[in-house]
Coordinates of C-alpha atoms and ligand atoms in Angstrom, one line a residue:
X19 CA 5.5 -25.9 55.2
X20 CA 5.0 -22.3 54.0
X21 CA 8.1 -20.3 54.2
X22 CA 7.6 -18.1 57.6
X23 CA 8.6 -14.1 57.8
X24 CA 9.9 -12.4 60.5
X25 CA 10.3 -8.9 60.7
X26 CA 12.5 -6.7 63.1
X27 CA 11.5 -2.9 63.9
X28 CA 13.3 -1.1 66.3
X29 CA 12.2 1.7 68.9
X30 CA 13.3 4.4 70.9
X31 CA 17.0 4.9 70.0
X32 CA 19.0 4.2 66.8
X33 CA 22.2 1.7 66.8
X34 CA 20.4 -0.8 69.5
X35 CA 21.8 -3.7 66.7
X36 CA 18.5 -4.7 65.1
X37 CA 21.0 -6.3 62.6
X38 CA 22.3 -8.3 65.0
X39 CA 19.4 -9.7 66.6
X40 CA 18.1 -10.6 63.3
X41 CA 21.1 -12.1 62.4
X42 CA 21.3 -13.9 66.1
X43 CA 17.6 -15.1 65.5
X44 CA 18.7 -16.1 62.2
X45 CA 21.6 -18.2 63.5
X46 CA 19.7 -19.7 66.0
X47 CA 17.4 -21.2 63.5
X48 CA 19.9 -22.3 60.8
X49 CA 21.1 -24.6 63.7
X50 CA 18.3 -26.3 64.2
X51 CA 18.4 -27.4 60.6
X52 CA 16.3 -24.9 59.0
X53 CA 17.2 -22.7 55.9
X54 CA 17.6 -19.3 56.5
X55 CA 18.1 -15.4 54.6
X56 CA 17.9 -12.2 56.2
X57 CA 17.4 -8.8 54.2
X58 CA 17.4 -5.4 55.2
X59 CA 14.9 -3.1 54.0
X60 CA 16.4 1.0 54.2
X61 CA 14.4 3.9 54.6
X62 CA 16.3 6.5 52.2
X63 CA 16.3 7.7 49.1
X64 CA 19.7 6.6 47.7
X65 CA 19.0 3.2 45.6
X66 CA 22.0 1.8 47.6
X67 CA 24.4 2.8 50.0
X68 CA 27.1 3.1 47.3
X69 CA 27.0 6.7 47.0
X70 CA 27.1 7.6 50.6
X71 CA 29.7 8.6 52.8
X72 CA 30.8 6.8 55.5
X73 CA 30.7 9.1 57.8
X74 CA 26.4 8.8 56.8
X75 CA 26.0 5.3 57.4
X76 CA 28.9 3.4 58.1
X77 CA 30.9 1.0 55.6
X78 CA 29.6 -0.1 52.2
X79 CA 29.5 -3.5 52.4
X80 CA 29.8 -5.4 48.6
X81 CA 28.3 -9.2 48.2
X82 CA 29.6 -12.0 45.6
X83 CA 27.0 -10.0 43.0
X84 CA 28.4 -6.8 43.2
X85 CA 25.4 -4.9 45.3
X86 CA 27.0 -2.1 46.8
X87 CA 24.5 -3.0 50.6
X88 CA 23.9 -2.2 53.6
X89 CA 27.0 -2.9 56.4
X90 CA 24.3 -4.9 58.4
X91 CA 24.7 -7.6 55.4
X92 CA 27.8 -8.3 56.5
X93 CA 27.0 -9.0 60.1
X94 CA 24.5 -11.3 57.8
X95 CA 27.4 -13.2 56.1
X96 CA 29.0 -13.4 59.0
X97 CA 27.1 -15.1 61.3
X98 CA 25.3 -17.5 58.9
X99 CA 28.2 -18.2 57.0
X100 CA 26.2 -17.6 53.5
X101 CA 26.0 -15.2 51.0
X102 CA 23.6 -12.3 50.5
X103 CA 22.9 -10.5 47.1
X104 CA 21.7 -7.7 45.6
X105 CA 18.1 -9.0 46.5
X106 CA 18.7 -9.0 50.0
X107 CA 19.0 -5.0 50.7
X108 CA 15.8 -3.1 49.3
X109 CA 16.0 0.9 49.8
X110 CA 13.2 3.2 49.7
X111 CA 14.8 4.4 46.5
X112 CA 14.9 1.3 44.6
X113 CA 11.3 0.8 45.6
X114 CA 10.2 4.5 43.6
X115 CA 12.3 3.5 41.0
X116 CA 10.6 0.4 40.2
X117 CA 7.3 2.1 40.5
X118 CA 8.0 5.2 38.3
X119 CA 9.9 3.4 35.5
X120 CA 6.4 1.2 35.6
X121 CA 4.1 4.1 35.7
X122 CA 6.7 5.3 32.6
X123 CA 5.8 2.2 30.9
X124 CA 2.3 2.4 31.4
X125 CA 1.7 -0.2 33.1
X126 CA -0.5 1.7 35.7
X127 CA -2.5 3.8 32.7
X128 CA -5.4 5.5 34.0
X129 CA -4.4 5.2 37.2
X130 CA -3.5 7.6 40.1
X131 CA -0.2 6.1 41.3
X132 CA -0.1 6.3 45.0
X133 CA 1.9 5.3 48.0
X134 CA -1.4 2.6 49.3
X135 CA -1.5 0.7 47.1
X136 CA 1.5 1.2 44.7
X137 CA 4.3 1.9 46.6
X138 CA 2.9 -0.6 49.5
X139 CA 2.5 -3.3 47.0
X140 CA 6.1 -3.0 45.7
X141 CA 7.5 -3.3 49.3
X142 CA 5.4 -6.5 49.8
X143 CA 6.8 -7.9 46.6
X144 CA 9.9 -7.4 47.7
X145 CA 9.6 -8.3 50.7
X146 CA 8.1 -11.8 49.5
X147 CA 10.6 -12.1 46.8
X148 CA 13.2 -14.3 48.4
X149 CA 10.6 -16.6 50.2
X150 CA 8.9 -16.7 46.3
X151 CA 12.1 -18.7 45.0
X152 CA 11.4 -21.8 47.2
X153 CA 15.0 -21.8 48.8
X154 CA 14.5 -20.4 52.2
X155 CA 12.5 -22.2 55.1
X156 CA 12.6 -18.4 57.1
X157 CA 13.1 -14.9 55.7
X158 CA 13.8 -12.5 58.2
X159 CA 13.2 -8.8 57.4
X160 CA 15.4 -5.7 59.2
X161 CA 13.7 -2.9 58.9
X162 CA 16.0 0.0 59.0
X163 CA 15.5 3.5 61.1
X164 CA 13.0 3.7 64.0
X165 CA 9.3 3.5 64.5
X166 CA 8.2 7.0 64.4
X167 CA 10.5 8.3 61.7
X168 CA 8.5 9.5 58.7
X169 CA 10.2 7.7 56.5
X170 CA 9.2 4.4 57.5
X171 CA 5.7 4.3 57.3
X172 CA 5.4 3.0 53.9
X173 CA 7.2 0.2 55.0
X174 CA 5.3 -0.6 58.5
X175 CA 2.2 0.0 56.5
X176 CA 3.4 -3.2 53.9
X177 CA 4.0 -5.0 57.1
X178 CA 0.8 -4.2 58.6
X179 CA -1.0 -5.7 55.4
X180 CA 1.0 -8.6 55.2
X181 CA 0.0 -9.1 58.9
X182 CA -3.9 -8.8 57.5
X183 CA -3.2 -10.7 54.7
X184 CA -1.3 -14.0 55.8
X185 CA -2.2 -16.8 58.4
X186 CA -1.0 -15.9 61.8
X187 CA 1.3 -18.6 61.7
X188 CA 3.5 -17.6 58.7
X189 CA 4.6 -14.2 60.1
X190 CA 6.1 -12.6 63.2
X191 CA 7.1 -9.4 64.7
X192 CA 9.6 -8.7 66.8
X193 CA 10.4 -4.8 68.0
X194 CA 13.7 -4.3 69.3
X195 CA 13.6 -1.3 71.8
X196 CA 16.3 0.3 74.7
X197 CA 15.2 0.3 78.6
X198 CA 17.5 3.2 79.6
X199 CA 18.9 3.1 82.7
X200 CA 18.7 6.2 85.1
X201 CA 21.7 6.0 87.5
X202 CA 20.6 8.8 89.8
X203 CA 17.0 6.9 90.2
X204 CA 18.7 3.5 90.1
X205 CA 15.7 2.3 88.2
X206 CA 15.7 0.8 84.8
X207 CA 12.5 2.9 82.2
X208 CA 9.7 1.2 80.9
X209 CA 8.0 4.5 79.0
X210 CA 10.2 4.8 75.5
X211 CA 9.5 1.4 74.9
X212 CA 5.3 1.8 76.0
X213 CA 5.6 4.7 73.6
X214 CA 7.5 3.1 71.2
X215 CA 5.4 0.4 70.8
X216 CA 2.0 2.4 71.3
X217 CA 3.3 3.9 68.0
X218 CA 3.9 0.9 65.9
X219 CA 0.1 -0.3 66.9
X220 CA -0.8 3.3 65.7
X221 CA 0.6 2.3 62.5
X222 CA -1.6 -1.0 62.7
X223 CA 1.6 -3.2 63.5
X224 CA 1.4 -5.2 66.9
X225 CA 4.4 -6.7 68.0
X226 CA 4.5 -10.3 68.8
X227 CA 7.8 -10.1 70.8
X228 CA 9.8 -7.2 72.6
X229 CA 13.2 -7.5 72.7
X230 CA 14.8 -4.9 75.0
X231 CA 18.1 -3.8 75.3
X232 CA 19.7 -3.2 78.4
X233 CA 22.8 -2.4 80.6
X234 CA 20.9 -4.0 84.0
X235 CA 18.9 -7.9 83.6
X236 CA 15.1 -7.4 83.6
X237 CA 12.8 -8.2 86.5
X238 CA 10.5 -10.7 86.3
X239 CA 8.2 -7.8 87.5
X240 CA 9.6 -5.6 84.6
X241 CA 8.9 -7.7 82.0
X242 CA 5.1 -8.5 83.0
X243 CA 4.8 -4.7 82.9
X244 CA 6.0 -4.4 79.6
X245 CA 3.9 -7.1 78.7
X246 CA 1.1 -5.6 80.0
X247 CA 1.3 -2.0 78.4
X248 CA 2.8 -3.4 75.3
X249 CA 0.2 -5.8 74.7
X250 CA 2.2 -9.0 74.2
X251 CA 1.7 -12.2 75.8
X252 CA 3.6 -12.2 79.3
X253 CA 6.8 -13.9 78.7
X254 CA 7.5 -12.5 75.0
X255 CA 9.5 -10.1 77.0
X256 CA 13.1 -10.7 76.8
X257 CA 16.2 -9.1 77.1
X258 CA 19.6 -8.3 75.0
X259 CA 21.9 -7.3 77.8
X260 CA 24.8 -5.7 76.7
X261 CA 27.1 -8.3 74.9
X262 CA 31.4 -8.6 75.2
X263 CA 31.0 -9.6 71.8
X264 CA 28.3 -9.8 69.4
X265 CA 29.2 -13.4 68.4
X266 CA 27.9 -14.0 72.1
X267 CA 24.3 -12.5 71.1
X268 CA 23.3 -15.5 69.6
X269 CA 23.8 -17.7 72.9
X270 CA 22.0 -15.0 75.0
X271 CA 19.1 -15.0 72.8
X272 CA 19.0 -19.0 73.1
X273 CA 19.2 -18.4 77.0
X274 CA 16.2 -16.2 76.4
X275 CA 14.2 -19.0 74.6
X276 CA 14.0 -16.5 71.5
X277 CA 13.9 -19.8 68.7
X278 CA 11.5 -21.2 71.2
X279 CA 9.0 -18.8 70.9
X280 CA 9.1 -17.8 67.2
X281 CA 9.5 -21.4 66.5
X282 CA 6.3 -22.1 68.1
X283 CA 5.0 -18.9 66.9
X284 CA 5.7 -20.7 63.7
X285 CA 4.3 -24.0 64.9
X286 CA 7.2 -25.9 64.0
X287 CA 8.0 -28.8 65.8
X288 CA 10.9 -31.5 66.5
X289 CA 13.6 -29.8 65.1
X290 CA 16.7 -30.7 66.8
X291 CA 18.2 -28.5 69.4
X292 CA 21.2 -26.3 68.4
X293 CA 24.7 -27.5 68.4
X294 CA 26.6 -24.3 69.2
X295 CA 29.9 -26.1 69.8
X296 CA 32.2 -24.2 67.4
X297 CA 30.7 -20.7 68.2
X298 CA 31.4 -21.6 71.9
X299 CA 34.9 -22.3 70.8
X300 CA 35.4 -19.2 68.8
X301 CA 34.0 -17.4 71.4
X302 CA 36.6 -19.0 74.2
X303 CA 39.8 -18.2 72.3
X304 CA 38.3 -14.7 72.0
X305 CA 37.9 -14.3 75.6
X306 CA 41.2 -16.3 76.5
X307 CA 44.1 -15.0 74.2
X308 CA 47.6 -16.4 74.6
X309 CA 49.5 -13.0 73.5
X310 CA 48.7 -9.5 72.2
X311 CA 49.5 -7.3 69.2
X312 CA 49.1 -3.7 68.1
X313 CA 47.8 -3.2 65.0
X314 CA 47.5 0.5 63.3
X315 CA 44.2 0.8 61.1
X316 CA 44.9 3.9 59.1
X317 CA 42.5 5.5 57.2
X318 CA 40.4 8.4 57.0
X319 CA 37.2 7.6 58.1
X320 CA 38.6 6.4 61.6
X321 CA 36.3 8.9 63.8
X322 CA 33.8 6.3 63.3
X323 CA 34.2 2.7 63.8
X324 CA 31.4 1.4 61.8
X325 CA 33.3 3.2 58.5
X326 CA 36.1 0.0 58.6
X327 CA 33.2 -2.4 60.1
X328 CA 34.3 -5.6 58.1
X329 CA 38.3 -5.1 58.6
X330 CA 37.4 -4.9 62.5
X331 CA 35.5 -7.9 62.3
X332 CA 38.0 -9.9 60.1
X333 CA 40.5 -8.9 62.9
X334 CA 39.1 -10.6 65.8
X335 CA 38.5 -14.2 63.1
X336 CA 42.4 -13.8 62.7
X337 CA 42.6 -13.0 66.6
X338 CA 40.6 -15.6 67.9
X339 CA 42.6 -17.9 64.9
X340 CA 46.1 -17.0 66.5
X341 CA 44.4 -17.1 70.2
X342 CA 45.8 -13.4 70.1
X343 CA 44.1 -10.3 71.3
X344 CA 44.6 -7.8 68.2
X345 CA 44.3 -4.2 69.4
X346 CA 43.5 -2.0 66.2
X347 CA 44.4 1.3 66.6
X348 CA 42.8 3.7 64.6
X349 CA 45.1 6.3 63.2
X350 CA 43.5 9.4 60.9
X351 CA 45.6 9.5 58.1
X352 CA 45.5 13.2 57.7
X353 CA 47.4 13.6 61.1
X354 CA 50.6 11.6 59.8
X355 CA 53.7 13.2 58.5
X356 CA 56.9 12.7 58.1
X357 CA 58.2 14.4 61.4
X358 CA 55.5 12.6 63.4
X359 CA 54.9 9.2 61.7
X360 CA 57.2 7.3 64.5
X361 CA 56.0 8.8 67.0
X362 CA 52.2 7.5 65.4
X363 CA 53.1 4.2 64.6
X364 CA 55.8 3.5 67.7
X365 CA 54.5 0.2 69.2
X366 CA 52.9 -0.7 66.4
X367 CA 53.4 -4.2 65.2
X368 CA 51.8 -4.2 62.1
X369 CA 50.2 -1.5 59.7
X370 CA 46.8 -1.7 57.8
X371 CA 46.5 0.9 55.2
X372 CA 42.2 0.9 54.5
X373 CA 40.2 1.3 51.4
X374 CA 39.0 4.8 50.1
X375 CA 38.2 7.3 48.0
X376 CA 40.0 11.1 47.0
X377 CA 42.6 13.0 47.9
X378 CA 42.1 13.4 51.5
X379 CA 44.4 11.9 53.6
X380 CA 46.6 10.5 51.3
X381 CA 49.7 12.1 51.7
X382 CA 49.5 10.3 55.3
X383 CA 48.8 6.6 54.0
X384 CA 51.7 7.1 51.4
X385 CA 54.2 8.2 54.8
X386 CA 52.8 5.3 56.8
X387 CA 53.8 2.7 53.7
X388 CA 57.2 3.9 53.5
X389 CA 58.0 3.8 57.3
X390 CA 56.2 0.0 57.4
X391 CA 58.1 -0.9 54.1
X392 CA 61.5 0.8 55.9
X393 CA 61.3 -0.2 59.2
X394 CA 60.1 -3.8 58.4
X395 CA 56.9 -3.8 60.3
X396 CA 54.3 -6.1 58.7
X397 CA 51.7 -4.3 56.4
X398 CA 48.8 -5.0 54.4
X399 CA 47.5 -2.5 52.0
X400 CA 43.9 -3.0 51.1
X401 CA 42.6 -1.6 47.8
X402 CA 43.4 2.3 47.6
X403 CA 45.6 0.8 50.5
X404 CA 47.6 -1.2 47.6
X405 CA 47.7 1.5 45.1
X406 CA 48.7 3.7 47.4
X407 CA 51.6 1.3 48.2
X408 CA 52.5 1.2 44.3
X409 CA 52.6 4.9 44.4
X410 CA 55.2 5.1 47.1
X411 CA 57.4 2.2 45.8
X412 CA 57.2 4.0 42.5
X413 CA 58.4 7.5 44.2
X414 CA 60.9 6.4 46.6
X415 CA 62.2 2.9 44.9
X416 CA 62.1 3.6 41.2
X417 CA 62.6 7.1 41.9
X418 CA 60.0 8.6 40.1
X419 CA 58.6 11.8 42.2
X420 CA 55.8 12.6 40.2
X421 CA 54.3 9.0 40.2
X422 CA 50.5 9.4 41.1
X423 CA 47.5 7.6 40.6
X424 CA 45.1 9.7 38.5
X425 CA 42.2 9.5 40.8
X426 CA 43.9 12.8 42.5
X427 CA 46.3 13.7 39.7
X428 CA 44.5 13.3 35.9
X429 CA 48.0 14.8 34.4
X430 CA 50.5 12.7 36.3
X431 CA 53.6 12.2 33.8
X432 CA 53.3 8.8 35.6
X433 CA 50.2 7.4 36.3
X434 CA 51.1 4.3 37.9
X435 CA 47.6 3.7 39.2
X436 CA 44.5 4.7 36.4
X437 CA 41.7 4.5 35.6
X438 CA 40.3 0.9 34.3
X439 CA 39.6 1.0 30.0
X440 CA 36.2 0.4 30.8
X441 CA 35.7 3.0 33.5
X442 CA 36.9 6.1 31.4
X443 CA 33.3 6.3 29.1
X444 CA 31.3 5.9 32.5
X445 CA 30.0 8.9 33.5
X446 CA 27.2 7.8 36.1
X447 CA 28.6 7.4 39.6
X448 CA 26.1 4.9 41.2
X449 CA 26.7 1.3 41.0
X450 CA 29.3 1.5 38.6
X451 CA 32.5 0.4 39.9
X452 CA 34.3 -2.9 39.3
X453 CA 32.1 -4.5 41.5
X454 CA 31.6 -7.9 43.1
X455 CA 33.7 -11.1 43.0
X456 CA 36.5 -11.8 40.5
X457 CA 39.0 -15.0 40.4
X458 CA 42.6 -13.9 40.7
X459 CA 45.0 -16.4 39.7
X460 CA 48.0 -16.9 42.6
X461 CA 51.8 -16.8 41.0
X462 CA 53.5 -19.7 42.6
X463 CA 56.4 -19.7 45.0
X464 CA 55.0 -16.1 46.8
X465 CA 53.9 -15.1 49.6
X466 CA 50.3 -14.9 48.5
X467 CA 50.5 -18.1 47.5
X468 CA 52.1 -19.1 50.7
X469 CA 48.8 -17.5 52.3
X470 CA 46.1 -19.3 50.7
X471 CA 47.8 -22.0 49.8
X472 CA 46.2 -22.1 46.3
X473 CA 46.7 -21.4 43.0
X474 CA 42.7 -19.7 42.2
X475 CA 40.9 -17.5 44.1
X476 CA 37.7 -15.3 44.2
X477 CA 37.5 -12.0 46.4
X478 CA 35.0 -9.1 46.2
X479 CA 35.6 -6.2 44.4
X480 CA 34.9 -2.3 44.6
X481 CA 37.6 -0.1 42.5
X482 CA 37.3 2.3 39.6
X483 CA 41.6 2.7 39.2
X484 CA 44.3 0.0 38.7
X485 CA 48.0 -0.6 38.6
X486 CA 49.1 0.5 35.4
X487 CA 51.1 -2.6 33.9
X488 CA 53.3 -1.0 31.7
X489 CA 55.3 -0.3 35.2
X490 CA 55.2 -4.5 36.0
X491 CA 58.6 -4.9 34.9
X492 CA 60.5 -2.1 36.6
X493 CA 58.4 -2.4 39.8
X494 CA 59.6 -5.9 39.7
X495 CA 63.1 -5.6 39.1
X496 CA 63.2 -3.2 42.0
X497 CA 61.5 -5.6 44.2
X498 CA 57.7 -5.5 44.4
X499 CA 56.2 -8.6 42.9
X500 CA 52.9 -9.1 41.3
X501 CA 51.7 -12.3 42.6
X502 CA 48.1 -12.3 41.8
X503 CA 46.5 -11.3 38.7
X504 CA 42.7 -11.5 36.9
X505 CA 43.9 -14.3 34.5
X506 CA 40.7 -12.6 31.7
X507 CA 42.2 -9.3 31.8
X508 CA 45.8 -9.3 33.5
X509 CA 45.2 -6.5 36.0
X510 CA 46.9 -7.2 38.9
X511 CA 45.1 -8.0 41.8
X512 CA 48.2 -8.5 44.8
X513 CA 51.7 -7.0 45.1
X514 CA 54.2 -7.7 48.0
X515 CA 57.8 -7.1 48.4
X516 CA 59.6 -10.5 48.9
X517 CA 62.7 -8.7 50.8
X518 CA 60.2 -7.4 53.1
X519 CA 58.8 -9.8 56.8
X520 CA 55.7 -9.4 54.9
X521 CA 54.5 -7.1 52.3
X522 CA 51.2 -7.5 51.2
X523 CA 48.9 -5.7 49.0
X524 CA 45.5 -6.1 47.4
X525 CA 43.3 -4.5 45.1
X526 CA 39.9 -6.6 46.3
X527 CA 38.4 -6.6 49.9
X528 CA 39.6 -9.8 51.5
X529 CA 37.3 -8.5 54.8
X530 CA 33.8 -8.7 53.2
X531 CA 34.6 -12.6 52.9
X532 CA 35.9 -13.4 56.6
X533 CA 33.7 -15.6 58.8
X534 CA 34.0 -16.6 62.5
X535 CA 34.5 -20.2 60.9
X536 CA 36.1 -19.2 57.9
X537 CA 38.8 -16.4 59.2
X538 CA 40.3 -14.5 55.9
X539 CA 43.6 -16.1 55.3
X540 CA 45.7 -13.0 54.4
X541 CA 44.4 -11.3 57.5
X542 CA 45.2 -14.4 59.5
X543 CA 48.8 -14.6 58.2
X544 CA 49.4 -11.0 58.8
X545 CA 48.8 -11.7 62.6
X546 CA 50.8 -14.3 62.9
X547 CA 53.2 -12.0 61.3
X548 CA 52.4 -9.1 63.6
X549 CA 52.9 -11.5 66.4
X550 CA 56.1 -12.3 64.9
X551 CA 57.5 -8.7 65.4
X552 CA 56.0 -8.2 68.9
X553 CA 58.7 -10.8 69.4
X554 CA 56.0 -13.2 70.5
X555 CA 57.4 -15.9 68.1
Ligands
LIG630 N1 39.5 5.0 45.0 C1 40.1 3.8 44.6 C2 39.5 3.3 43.3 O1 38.4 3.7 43.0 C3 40.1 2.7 45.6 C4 38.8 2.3 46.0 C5 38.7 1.5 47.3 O2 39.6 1.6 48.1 N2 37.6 0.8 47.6 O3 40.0 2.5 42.6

């Protein structure tokens, strides 16, 4: 069989959760046996999202190779339950770069280098790449922003010559689009999408199915008429009501006969039917928890929810784990001090310093620590999370005022978090962090230990600083223990405070690994523990 491409535009609105169709389509298939990869192709300039703020585009999500992707690669992971790599997120940037460091080379000489065919014929190699290495029986292609934008058409133009170029049978497009609801008409629109989809035919695209989201289910009547106008055959109209969970997206696409039709799109027959026993499972101890806790996320990027997407995520694997409902409440680290910090975190039964990067909002994460570490509520620090935890032992334990990490102070006296060896020649700021997954090796008789229940590790990495180990021995005969640690290098990797319920910090991102089936372990422990305080246990 010749490996089949699907791609996913969207329409009309931006956020509809092309990701997560793709990724629902994806899942859908994978359980009927057949091997699946999903990549996202972005329309900006940036050659990966690793340089952008948050507050542009959500969380940077890191795979086992260190690509600094798209946060729709971890939806990816997630539902699939494999890994992505760098290969699987393709920006507009990377694409130019390719071609001008070729044109550089020469390899175009006497040539006008131009967006058809040279900048089209990148995005189709791309595009083909991961189908090209044999592995994958379907590669399903997100293509990011929405039909219209400006920025796209190089890359609905690729897809339109693929579509000339291959058998009808090896590729597919879906178009994800919103049928808005007008409350005062008490009718459900029809028109964005018709426009929508008028202009991806303009770009020489045609849709082979519609996928619309909506608040109210679709008419029979409704989806004809889409049909119609959109020029797709009359039942390759279906709907992606909104979801209580986007775990339950893959289940309403199978109610919509989505792996049906692409499947026979495709022309692939007898494949088994899905077994979707485990999702159903995971889904029923998320709907049916047994007890609650409160959970404070604080961080600074907490105006938006997609800037802490994969800690969310890994929350409801450890909630539906426990069969508890964990309510994560955002708290902006700039609006903590120390005359209002109980009155922030009263109720709270555990605390969850997040990642990040600069000064801002420090001074609130170091005043959360201290009242967690005082008070006894559980806490987990998570990589500026952790070295902001050394930084407040180091203050208020060792007693040393001035202790800093030198990401905010370069002259500390007492740079208990710096900068790594290598780091201090790098002066280019893309893609140059510690990146990507490291083995930590787990000191026995700890509580990280206790957590994964192994000695060896690997997590996912994203840090420029680290503790500074010539403090490991006074931070340890004052009480916060380094239990895990890069056996190549010795940086430390986990701290916790034995004395404490549970004291937990970490210098990798235990979130980018969590899985429906495979909740995070520290994450799942730190419930439990949370649950603990709420008195629950
Ligand atoms: N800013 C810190 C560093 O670069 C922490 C990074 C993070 O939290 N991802 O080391």
């Amino acid at each position: 069989m010749n490996t089949k491409y699907v791609f996913v535009t969207g329409g009309v609105a931006s956020s509809l959760g092309k990701g997560i169709i793709a990724a629902s389509l994806a899942k859908l298939l994978q359980a009927r046996g057949l091997k699946v990869t999903i990549q996202k192709f972005d329309p900006y300039i940036n050659i990966d999202p690793g340089t952008l703020n948050p507050y542009e585009h959500g969380e940077c999500y890191v795979t086992e190779d260190g690509a600094e992707t798209d946060l729709d690669l971890g939806h990816y992971e997630r539902f699939l339950g494999v890994y992505t790599s760098k290969a699987n997120n393709v920006t507009t940037g990377k694409i130019y770069n390719t071609v001008i460091t070729k044109e550089r080379e020469g390899a175009y000489l006497g040539k006008t280098v131009q967006i058809v065919p040279h900048i089209t014929d990148e995005i189709k190699r791309r595009m083909l790449l991961l189908g090209k290495t044999g592995k994958f029986d379907v590669v399903i292609t997100e293509v990011g922003g929405t039909v219209g934008d400006m920025e796209s058409h190089p890359f609905l133009e690729a897809i339109r010559q693929l579509q000339w170029e291959m058998p009808d049978e090896d590729l597919l497009c879906i178009h994800l689009t919103l049928i808005p609801y007008l409350s005062a008409a008490k009718e459900l629109k029809t028109k964005p999408t018709q426009h929508s989809v008028q202009m991806l035919q303009q770009s020489g695209v045609h849709p082979d199915i519609i996928v619309c989201r909506t608040e109210h289910a679709l008419t029979p009547e409704l989806r004809r008429k889409i049909a119609l106008f959109c020029n797709v055959r009359p039942g390759h109209v279906i709907q992606a009501l909104d979801a209580p969970s986007i775990y339950q997206v893959p289940l309403s696409m199978e109610d919509e006969r989505l792996d049906v039709m692409v499947l026979e799109h495709f022309r692939i027959e007898g494949l088994p039917e899905p077994d979707f026993a485990r999702l159903k499972d995971f889904l029923f101890r998320i709907a049916n928890p047994l007890r609650s806790v409160n959970i404070a996320l604080v961080g600074k990027y907490v105006e938006l929810q997609d800037a802490y997407k994969s800690i969310q995520e890994s929350f409801i694997h450890a909630g539906a784990a426990n069969r508890c409902d964990v309510k994560v409440h955002c708290i902006h680290s700039e609006q903590i001090d120390d005359g209002n910090v109980a009155e922030k975190l009263n109720g709270m039964d555990g605390v969850l310093v997040a990642p990040g990067f600069g000064e801002r909002g420090l001074k609130g994460k170091i005043i959360a620590i201290r009242y967690a570490r005082e008070h006894g509520i559980p806490f987990f620090g998570i990589c500026l999370g952790m070295q902001m935890a050394v930084v407040e032992f180091a203050r208020d334990v060792l007693g040393i005022p001035e202790a800093d990490t030198t990401e905010v102070s370069p002259n500390t006296p007492a740079p208990v978090i710096d900068l790594m060896e290598d780091q201090k020649s790098t002066t280019i700021k893309g893609g140059t962090m510690r990146l990507g997954a490291y083995v930590c090796r787990i000191v026995p008789d700890t509580l990280a230990h206790r957590i994964y229940g192994t000695e060896t590790i690997s997590e996912r990495h994203r840090h420029r600083y680290e503790l500074n180990n010539s403090y490991i021995t006074r931070m340890e005969a004052a009480g916060m223990k380094v239990s895990g640690f890069n056996p190549d290098t010795g940086l430390v990797e986990i701290v916790e405070i034995p004395s404490h319920p549970f004291f937990i910090a970490v210098q990798f991102h235990p979130e980018f690994k969590s899985t429906p089936e495979r909740p995070q372990p520290i994450f799942v422990e730190f419930v439990k523990a949370a649950m603990a305080c709420h008195g629950d246990e």
